[in-house]
Short mmCIF file of C-alpha atoms in Angstrom, two decimals:
data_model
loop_
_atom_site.label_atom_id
_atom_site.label_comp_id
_atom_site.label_asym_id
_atom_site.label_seq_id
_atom_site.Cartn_x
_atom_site.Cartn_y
_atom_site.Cartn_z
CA UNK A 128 -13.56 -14.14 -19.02
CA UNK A 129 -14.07 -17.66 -18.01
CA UNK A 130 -11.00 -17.60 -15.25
CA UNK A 131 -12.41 -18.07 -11.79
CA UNK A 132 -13.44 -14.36 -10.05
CA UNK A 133 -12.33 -12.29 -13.05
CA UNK A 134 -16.04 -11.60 -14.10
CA UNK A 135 -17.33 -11.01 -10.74
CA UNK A 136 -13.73 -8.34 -10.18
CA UNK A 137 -14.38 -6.86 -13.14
CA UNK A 138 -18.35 -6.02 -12.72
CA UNK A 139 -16.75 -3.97 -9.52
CA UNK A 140 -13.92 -2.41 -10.58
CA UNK A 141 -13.38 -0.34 -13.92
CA UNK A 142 -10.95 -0.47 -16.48
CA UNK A 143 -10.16 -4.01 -14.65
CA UNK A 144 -6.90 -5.87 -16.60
CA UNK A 145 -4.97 -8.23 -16.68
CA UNK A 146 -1.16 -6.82 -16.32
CA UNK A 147 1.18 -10.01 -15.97
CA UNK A 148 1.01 -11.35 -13.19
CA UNK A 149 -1.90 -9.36 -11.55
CA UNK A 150 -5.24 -7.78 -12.54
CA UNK A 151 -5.72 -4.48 -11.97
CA UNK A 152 -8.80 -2.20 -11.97
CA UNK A 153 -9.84 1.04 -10.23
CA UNK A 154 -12.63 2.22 -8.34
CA UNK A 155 -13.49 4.96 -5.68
CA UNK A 156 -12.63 4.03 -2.14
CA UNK A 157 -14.60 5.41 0.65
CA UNK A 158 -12.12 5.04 2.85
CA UNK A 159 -9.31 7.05 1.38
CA UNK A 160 -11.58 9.65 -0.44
CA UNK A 161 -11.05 9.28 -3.87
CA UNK A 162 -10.25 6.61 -6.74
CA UNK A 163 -7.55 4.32 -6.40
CA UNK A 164 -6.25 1.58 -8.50
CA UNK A 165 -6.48 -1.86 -6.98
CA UNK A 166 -4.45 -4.80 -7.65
CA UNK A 167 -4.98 -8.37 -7.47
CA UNK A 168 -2.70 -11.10 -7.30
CA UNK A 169 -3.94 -14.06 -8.96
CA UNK A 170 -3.46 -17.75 -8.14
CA UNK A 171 -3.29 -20.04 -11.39
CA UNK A 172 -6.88 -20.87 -11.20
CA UNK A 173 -7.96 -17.08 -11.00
CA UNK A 174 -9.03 -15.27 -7.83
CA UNK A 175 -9.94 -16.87 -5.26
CA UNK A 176 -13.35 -16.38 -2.86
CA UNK A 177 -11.29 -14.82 -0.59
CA UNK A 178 -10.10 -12.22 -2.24
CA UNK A 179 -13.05 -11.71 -3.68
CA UNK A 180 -14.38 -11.25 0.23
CA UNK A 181 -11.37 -8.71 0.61
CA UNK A 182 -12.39 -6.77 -2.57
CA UNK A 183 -15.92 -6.33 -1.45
CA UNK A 184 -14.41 -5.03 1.65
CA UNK A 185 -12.26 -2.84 0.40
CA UNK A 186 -14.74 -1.26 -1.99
CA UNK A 187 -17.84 -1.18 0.88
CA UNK A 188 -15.66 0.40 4.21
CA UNK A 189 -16.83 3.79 4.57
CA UNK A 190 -14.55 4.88 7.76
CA UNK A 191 -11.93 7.28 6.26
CA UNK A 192 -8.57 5.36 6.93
CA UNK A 193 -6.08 8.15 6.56
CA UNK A 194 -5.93 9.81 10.04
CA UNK A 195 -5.04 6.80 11.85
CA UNK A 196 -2.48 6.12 8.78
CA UNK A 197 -0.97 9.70 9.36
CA UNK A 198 -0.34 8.78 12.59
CA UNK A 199 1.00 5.36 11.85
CA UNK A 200 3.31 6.16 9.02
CA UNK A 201 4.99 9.12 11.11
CA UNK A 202 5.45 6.74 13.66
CA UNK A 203 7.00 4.18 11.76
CA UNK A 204 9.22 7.38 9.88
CA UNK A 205 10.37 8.81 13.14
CA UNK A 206 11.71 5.24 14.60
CA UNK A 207 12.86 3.55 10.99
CA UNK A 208 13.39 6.08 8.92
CA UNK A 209 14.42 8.88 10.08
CA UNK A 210 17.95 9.31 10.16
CA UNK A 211 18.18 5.76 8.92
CA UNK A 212 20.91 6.77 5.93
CA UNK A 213 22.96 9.49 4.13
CA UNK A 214 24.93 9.93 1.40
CA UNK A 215 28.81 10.10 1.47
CA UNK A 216 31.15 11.85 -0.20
CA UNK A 217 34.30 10.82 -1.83
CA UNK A 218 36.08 10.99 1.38
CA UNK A 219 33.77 8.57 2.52
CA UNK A 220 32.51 11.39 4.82
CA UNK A 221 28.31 12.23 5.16
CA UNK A 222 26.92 14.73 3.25
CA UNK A 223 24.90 16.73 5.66
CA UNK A 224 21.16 16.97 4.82
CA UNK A 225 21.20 13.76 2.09
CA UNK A 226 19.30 11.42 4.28
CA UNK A 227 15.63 11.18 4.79
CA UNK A 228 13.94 14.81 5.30
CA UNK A 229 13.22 15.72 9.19
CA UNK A 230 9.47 15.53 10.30
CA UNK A 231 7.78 17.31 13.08
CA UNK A 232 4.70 17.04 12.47
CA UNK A 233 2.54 13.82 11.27
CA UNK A 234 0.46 15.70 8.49
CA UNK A 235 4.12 16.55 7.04
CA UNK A 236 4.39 12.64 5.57
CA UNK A 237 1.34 12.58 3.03
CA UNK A 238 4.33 15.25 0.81
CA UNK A 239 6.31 12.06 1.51
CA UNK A 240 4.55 9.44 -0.84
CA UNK A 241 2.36 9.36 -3.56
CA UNK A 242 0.24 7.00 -6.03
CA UNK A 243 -1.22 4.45 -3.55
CA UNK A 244 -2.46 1.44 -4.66
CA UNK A 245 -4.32 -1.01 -2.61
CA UNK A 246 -2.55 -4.64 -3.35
CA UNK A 247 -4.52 -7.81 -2.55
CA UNK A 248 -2.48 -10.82 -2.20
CA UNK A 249 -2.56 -14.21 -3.08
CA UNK A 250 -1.26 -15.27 0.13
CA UNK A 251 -2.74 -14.14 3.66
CA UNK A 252 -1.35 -14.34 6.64
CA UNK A 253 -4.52 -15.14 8.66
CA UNK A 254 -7.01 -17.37 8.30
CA UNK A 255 -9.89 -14.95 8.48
CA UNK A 256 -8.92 -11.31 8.62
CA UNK A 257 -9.60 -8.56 5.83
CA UNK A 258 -6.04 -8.46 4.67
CA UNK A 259 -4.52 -6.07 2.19
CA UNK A 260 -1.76 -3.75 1.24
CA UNK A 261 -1.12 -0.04 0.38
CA UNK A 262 1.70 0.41 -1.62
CA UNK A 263 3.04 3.81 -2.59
CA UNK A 264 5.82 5.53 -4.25
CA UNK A 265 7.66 7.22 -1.00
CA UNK A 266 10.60 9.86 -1.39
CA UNK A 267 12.99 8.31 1.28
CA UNK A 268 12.92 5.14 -0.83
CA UNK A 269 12.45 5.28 -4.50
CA UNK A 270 13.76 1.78 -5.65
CA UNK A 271 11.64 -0.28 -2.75
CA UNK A 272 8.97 2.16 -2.12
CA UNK A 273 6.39 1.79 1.01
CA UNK A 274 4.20 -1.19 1.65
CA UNK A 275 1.56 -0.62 4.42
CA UNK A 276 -0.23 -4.28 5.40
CA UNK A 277 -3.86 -3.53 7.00
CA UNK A 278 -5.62 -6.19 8.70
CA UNK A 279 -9.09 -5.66 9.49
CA UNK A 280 -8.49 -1.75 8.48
CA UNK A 281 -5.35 -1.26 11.16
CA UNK A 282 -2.16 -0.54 9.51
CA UNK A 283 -0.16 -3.42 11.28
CA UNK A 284 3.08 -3.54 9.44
CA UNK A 285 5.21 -0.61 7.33
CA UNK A 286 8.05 -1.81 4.79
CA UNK A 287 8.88 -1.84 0.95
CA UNK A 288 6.46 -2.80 -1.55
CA UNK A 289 6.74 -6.30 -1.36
CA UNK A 290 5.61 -6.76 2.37
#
């Protein structure tokens, strides 16, 4: 592997690959509990020092991430989410009970989404911060999915996949 960082990401991360256009490669993350595959998105030289920096992060943070997530994520379902759609019928009327499920309580989201993967990008948005993404599969929104940006472990923006 004589691209830039792939060596060095693939002595940390197992089954590490390269799946057009990112490499990908899992490993156990402290900070969610349990293995998780990780994705990185290439520049054309390889990956970069900084996302190196991010990976090492990533793979080293031993705070557990997922209550303050909980609480996030039902906070960005109850104001964006919830009630955000419904089907129609062919009266152009709403179906009752087609939108997005009602939550009352925050631990009632993790039924919500499934397969996370932590995404680092190419680009970051700060100069300095540990940047990176979650991205799971979410039931409200199958095509676009849910896209959780983290900087320096705070979820700081909620959205589709491609954040």
């Amino acid at each position: 592997m004589d691209t830039p960082g792939v060596a060095e990401a693939a002595a940390l991360l197992r089954d590490f690959h390269f799946v057009d256009p990112t490499w990908d490669g899992t490993a156990f993350l402290p900070f969610w509990g349990r293995e998780l595959d990780v994705s990185i998105d290439p520049d054309e030289d390889g990956i970069t020092s900084r996302q190196l920096k991010v990976l090492k992060a990533v793979l080293a943070h031993a705070d557990d991430l997922r209550p303050a997530f909980e609480k996030a994520l039902f906070a960005y379902y109850q104001a964006d989410v919830d009630g955000s759609y419904c089907s129609y019928d062919e009266q152009a009327r709403p179906i009752p009970g087609s939108g997005p499920p009602k939550l009352t309580e925050s631990a009632q989201v993790w039924g919500l989404i499934d397969d996370p993967v932590v995404c680092i990008p190419l680009y970051f948005r700060t100069k300095s911060a540990i940047e990176f993404s979650l991205s799971f599969n979410c039931e409200w929104d199958r095509e676009h999915g849910l896209g959780v940006l983290y900087r320096n472990w705070r979820p700081v923006e909620f959205g589709g996949w491609d954040l």
